[in-house]
Coordinates of C-alpha atoms and ligand atoms in Angstrom, one line a residue:
M1105 CA -46.2 13.1 -4.4
L1106 CA -46.5 14.2 -0.9
K1107 CA -49.9 14.9 -0.3
G1108 CA -51.4 12.7 2.2
R1109 CA -48.3 10.9 3.5
H1110 CA -46.9 10.3 6.8
L1111 CA -43.5 11.2 7.9
I1112 CA -42.2 8.8 10.4
D1113 CA -38.5 7.9 9.5
P1114 CA -36.3 10.2 7.5
M1115 CA -35.9 7.5 5.1
D1116 CA -39.9 7.8 4.4
F1117 CA -39.0 10.6 1.8
T1118 CA -36.7 10.7 -1.2
L1119 CA -33.9 13.1 -1.5
E1120 CA -36.3 14.8 -4.3
E1121 CA -39.1 15.0 -1.7
I1122 CA -36.7 16.6 0.9
Q1123 CA -35.5 19.2 -1.7
E1124 CA -38.9 20.0 -2.3
I1125 CA -39.6 20.8 1.5
L1126 CA -36.7 22.8 1.6
V1127 CA -37.1 24.7 -1.4
L1128 CA -40.7 25.8 0.0
S1129 CA -39.4 26.6 3.1
E1130 CA -36.8 28.9 1.4
E1131 CA -39.9 30.5 -0.8
I1132 CA -42.0 30.7 2.8
I1133 CA -39.0 32.5 4.3
L1134 CA -38.5 35.0 1.4
N1135 CA -42.4 35.7 0.9
P1136 CA -44.4 34.6 4.0
N1137 CA -47.5 36.8 3.1
D1138 CA -48.0 34.6 -0.1
Y1139 CA -48.7 31.8 2.4
S1140 CA -50.5 33.1 5.2
D1141 CA -53.8 31.4 4.5
I1142 CA -52.9 28.8 2.4
C1143 CA -54.3 26.3 5.2
K1144 CA -57.4 28.3 5.9
G1145 CA -60.1 25.8 7.2
K1146 CA -57.4 23.2 8.2
I1147 CA -56.6 21.8 11.6
L1148 CA -53.3 20.4 13.4
A1149 CA -53.6 18.0 16.2
N1150 CA -50.6 18.3 18.4
L1151 CA -50.4 15.1 20.6
F1152 CA -47.5 15.5 22.8
Y1153 CA -47.2 13.1 25.5
E1154 CA -43.6 14.2 26.4
P1155 CA -42.3 17.7 27.4
S1156 CA -41.8 20.2 24.4
T1157 CA -40.9 23.8 23.9
R1158 CA -39.5 24.4 20.4
T1159 CA -41.0 21.5 18.4
R1160 CA -44.7 22.0 19.6
F1161 CA -44.8 25.7 19.5
S1162 CA -43.0 25.6 16.2
F1163 CA -45.7 23.2 14.9
E1164 CA -48.2 25.5 16.3
A1165 CA -46.8 28.7 15.0
A1166 CA -46.5 26.9 11.7
M1167 CA -50.0 26.2 11.2
L1168 CA -51.3 29.2 12.5
R1169 CA -48.9 31.3 10.1
L1170 CA -50.3 29.3 7.3
G1171 CA -53.8 30.4 8.4
G1172 CA -54.9 27.2 10.0
Q1173 CA -56.0 26.3 13.4
V1174 CA -54.5 23.8 16.0
I1175 CA -55.9 21.5 18.7
G1176 CA -54.1 19.1 20.9
F1177 CA -52.4 18.4 24.5
S1178 CA -49.2 19.0 25.7
E1179 CA -49.4 16.2 28.4
A1180 CA -51.0 13.0 28.1
I1181 CA -52.5 13.4 31.6
S1182 CA -54.9 15.8 30.3
S1183 CA -56.6 13.4 27.3
S1184 CA -58.1 9.9 27.5
V1185 CA -54.8 8.4 27.5
S1186 CA -54.8 8.9 31.2
K1187 CA -57.9 6.5 31.2
G1188 CA -56.0 3.9 29.3
E1189 CA -56.8 4.6 25.8
S1190 CA -54.2 3.4 23.2
I1191 CA -52.9 5.4 20.7
A1192 CA -54.6 3.7 18.0
D1193 CA -57.6 5.0 19.5
T1194 CA -56.7 8.1 20.1
I1195 CA -55.5 8.9 16.6
R1196 CA -58.8 7.2 15.0
T1197 CA -60.8 9.7 17.1
V1198 CA -58.3 12.7 16.2
G1199 CA -58.5 11.8 12.5
C1200 CA -62.6 12.7 13.0
Y1201 CA -61.6 16.3 13.9
A1202 CA -58.1 17.1 12.5
D1203 CA -56.7 17.1 8.8
I1204 CA -53.0 16.4 10.0
S1205 CA -51.4 15.3 13.4
A1206 CA -47.8 15.7 15.3
I1207 CA -46.8 13.2 17.6
R1208 CA -44.4 13.1 20.2
H1209 CA -44.5 10.2 22.6
P1210 CA -41.7 8.5 25.1
K1211 CA -42.1 5.2 23.4
E1212 CA -39.8 4.3 20.0
G1213 CA -42.3 3.1 17.3
S1214 CA -45.3 4.8 18.9
S1215 CA -45.7 7.2 15.9
K1216 CA -45.3 4.5 13.4
I1217 CA -48.5 2.6 15.0
A1218 CA -50.5 5.6 15.2
S1219 CA -49.9 6.1 11.2
Q1220 CA -51.1 2.5 10.7
Y1221 CA -54.2 3.5 12.1
S1222 CA -54.5 7.0 10.9
S1223 CA -56.9 8.5 8.5
I1224 CA -54.8 11.6 8.2
P1225 CA -51.0 12.2 8.0
V1226 CA -48.9 11.6 11.2
I1227 CA -45.7 13.2 11.6
N1228 CA -43.3 12.0 14.2
A1229 CA -42.5 14.9 16.5
G1230 CA -40.0 12.5 18.4
D1231 CA -40.2 8.8 19.3
G1232 CA -38.3 8.2 22.4
G1233 CA -34.6 7.8 22.1
H1234 CA -35.7 6.6 18.6
Q1235 CA -36.0 9.4 15.6
H1236 CA -37.0 12.8 15.4
P1237 CA -37.5 13.5 11.6
T1238 CA -38.7 17.2 11.4
Q1239 CA -35.6 18.1 13.6
T1240 CA -33.5 16.8 11.0
L1241 CA -35.7 18.9 8.4
T1242 CA -35.1 22.0 10.3
D1243 CA -31.2 20.9 10.5
L1244 CA -31.1 20.3 6.7
L1245 CA -32.7 23.8 6.1
T1246 CA -30.3 25.3 8.7
I1247 CA -27.0 23.7 6.9
K1248 CA -28.4 24.6 3.5
S1249 CA -29.1 28.1 4.3
I1250 CA -26.0 29.0 6.4
K1251 CA -23.2 26.6 5.2
G1252 CA -24.7 26.5 1.5
N1253 CA -24.2 22.9 0.8
L1254 CA -25.5 19.7 2.2
D1255 CA -22.6 17.7 0.6
N1256 CA -18.9 17.7 1.6
N1257 CA -19.2 18.5 5.3
V1258 CA -17.0 17.1 8.1
I1259 CA -19.9 17.1 10.9
G1260 CA -18.9 16.6 14.7
I1261 CA -21.5 15.5 16.6
C1262 CA -21.3 15.4 20.2
G1263 CA -22.6 14.3 23.3
D1264 CA -25.6 11.6 23.8
L1265 CA -25.4 9.7 20.6
K1266 CA -27.0 6.8 22.3
F1267 CA -30.4 8.3 23.4
G1268 CA -30.3 11.3 21.3
R1269 CA -32.9 11.1 18.5
T1270 CA -32.0 14.1 16.7
V1271 CA -28.4 12.7 16.1
H1272 CA -30.2 9.4 14.8
S1273 CA -32.1 11.1 12.1
L1274 CA -29.2 13.6 11.2
I1275 CA -27.0 10.9 10.7
K1276 CA -29.6 8.8 8.5
S1277 CA -30.2 12.0 6.3
M1278 CA -26.6 13.4 5.9
S1279 CA -25.5 10.1 4.9
R1280 CA -27.7 10.4 1.6
Y1281 CA -25.7 13.5 0.7
K1282 CA -22.2 13.3 -1.2
N1283 CA -19.1 13.2 0.7
N1284 CA -20.0 14.0 4.0
K1285 CA -17.8 12.5 6.9
F1286 CA -18.8 12.0 10.7
V1287 CA -16.8 12.5 13.7
L1288 CA -18.6 10.9 16.6
I1289 CA -17.6 12.2 19.9
S1290 CA -19.1 10.8 23.1
P1291 CA -18.3 8.8 26.2
K1292 CA -18.1 4.9 25.5
K1293 CA -21.3 4.7 27.5
L1294 CA -23.0 7.0 25.0
S1295 CA -22.3 6.0 21.8
I1296 CA -23.9 5.4 18.6
P1297 CA -26.1 2.4 18.5
D1298 CA -25.3 -0.4 16.2
Y1299 CA -28.5 0.4 14.1
I1300 CA -27.0 3.3 13.0
S1301 CA -23.2 2.6 12.8
K1302 CA -23.8 -0.8 11.1
E1303 CA -27.0 0.0 9.3
V1304 CA -26.5 3.2 8.1
L1305 CA -22.7 4.3 8.5
K1306 CA -21.1 0.7 7.5
K1307 CA -23.3 -0.1 4.9
N1308 CA -23.1 2.7 2.8
N1309 CA -19.4 3.2 3.3
I1310 CA -19.5 6.5 5.2
E1311 CA -16.3 7.6 6.6
Y1312 CA -16.6 8.0 10.4
L1313 CA -14.5 8.0 13.7
E1314 CA -15.7 7.5 17.3
I1315 CA -13.7 9.4 19.5
E1316 CA -13.9 10.6 23.3
K1317 CA -12.4 13.9 23.5
M1318 CA -13.5 16.7 21.7
D1319 CA -10.1 18.8 21.6
D1320 CA -8.5 16.5 19.4
V1321 CA -11.0 17.1 16.5
I1322 CA -12.7 20.5 16.5
K1323 CA -10.0 21.8 14.1
D1324 CA -11.5 19.7 11.5
L1325 CA -14.9 20.4 11.6
D1326 CA -17.2 22.1 9.3
I1327 CA -20.3 21.7 11.7
L1328 CA -20.2 20.7 15.2
Y1329 CA -23.8 19.6 16.7
M1330 CA -23.9 19.4 20.3
T1331 CA -26.5 17.7 21.9
R1332 CA -27.8 17.3 25.8
V1333 CA -27.4 14.2 27.7
Q1334 CA -30.8 12.7 27.8
K1335 CA -31.5 12.5 31.5
E1336 CA -35.2 10.9 31.0
R1337 CA -33.8 8.0 29.0
F1338 CA -31.6 6.9 32.1
F1339 CA -32.6 3.9 34.2
N1340 CA -30.3 5.3 36.8
E1341 CA -29.6 8.7 38.3
D1342 CA -26.1 8.0 39.4
E1343 CA -25.0 7.2 35.8
Y1344 CA -26.6 10.3 34.7
L1345 CA -25.0 12.4 37.2
K1346 CA -21.6 10.8 36.0
L1347 CA -22.3 11.6 32.4
K1348 CA -24.0 14.7 32.3
D1349 CA -21.3 17.2 32.3
S1350 CA -19.0 14.9 29.8
Y1351 CA -18.8 18.1 27.2
I1352 CA -18.7 21.9 27.8
L1353 CA -18.0 23.7 24.6
N1354 CA -16.4 27.3 25.7
K1355 CA -14.4 29.8 24.1
E1356 CA -11.4 28.2 24.4
K1357 CA -12.5 25.2 22.5
M1358 CA -14.3 27.8 19.9
N1359 CA -10.8 29.4 19.7
K1360 CA -9.3 26.0 17.8
A1361 CA -12.4 25.7 15.5
K1362 CA -12.5 27.0 11.8
E1363 CA -13.6 30.3 11.5
D1364 CA -16.7 29.2 9.1
M1365 CA -17.6 26.2 11.5
I1366 CA -21.3 26.2 12.7
V1367 CA -22.5 25.2 16.0
M1368 CA -25.7 23.8 16.0
H1369 CA -27.8 22.2 19.0
P1370 CA -31.6 21.0 18.9
L1371 CA -32.1 22.5 22.3
P1372 CA -32.9 22.6 25.1
R1373 CA -29.3 23.2 26.2
V1374 CA -28.3 22.2 29.8
N1375 CA -24.8 22.5 30.4
E1376 CA -23.2 21.4 27.2
I1377 CA -22.4 24.7 25.7
S1378 CA -21.4 27.9 28.1
Y1379 CA -23.3 31.3 27.6
E1380 CA -20.2 32.7 26.4
V1381 CA -20.1 31.0 23.1
D1382 CA -23.8 32.4 22.4
E1383 CA -22.1 35.6 21.4
D1384 CA -20.0 33.8 18.8
P1385 CA -21.2 34.6 15.2
R1386 CA -20.5 30.8 14.4
A1387 CA -23.4 29.8 17.1
C1388 CA -26.5 29.5 15.2
Y1389 CA -28.9 27.0 17.5
F1390 CA -31.4 30.1 18.0
E1391 CA -31.5 30.9 14.4
Q1392 CA -31.8 26.8 13.7
A1393 CA -34.9 27.0 15.9
K1394 CA -36.1 29.6 14.0
Y1395 CA -35.7 27.6 10.6
G1396 CA -37.6 24.8 12.4
M1397 CA -40.7 26.7 12.1
Y1398 CA -40.3 27.2 8.1
A1399 CA -39.5 23.5 7.7
R1400 CA -42.6 22.7 9.4
M1401 CA -44.5 25.2 7.5
A1402 CA -43.4 23.5 4.1
L1403 CA -44.1 20.0 5.6
I1404 CA -47.5 20.8 6.8
A1405 CA -48.2 22.4 3.4
K1406 CA -47.2 19.6 1.4
L1407 CA -48.7 16.9 3.6
L1408 CA -52.0 18.4 3.4
G1409 CA -51.4 19.2 -0.2
V1410 CA -52.1 23.0 -0.3
N1411 CA -49.1 23.6 -2.1
Ligands
LIG2271 C1 -34.8 17.4 21.1 C2 -35.5 16.5 21.4 O1 -37.0 16.3 21.9 O2 -35.3 15.2 20.9 N1 -35.8 18.8 21.3 C3 -36.0 19.1 20.2 O3 -37.0 18.9 19.8 N2 -35.7 20.5 19.8 C4 -33.7 17.3 21.8 C5 -33.4 17.2 23.1 O4 -34.5 17.3 23.8 O5 -32.3 17.1 23.8

C-alpha cells in the first residue's frame, strides 16, 4: 500500500511497489485522458530550496495533468526560510494547506527530517549530493520502455559519481534487478562514495569496475548514463575547473558503441555531451525528461491513494 507513504530513498519502496508505479506510468502514457482529473481538489506543494528545471516543472505538470493544483516556491529567499524558519516548521505549516509535498534541498538528509514532522507524504526531489529517487523512477521507466528490460544490462555511469545524487539512487535501484553490471567511469577525485561501493555493490556481490577512461569500455555498454560535474558541491573553484571537462561524449566515441546502446543523462547538460550526439537515435535524454513527468504522475497518484 503506497497511500500516505513518503519517498526519501529509493529503497523505501519494494521492487513490487516500484513495479506498480512503472505499470501505472505506462497506463497513463497510453490513456492520459483516463487520469486527467483523478487529483481534482488535491494540492501539491513544491518546496524547492535549490535550482531546478525538469524536476520542478515535471512535478508541476504531473499534478496539473492529473487535475490537481500546485503551490510552492522555487527559491528559499521568497519563503520564511529566509527569516530562519526550520524545515520541520515549514513542512508542518505546508501540511495545513497541501495534500502532498516535493522537497529539494541542498542539505543531505533534509527531506528525511521533513518527513519525520510531516502530516502529508513527502517526496525527496534531491537532497544535496545524496539521493534523488524520483529521477531514478524516471530512469527506470526510460530503461524499461526503451531497452525493454531492467535486468541483464551493462550500465556505464560517467562523470561526477561522488556528488551526483542521481547516480547514487540509480545504482541502489538497478542493483536490485538481476544480473546488472556497472562500469563506473570517473576521475579518481570524483569516484563513487564508499557508502555506495561498499554498502550496495560489494555487499550484494554486484559486478563492477572503476575506470578513468571511457574509450576502453564504451563498446561493452548497453546503457551509458552521463552526468554533469556538480559545480555547486565543490568547495574550491579551481578544483571544479580542473575536472569539469573530464569527459565529452562525441560522435567519434559513439561510433565505438553498440548499435542499441542508449545514452541517458538526467540533465542539465553542460559540456559532457556534444550537441552533435543529439541527432543520434541512441541519444534519449530528452525522451527521458518526458518519462519523468509520467513517472511523477504515477507516484503522486499512488501516494495520494487516488488510484
Ligand atoms: C539532476 C539533479 O538535480 O541532481 N537534475 C535533475 O534533477 N534532472 C542532475 C544535475 O543537476 O546534474
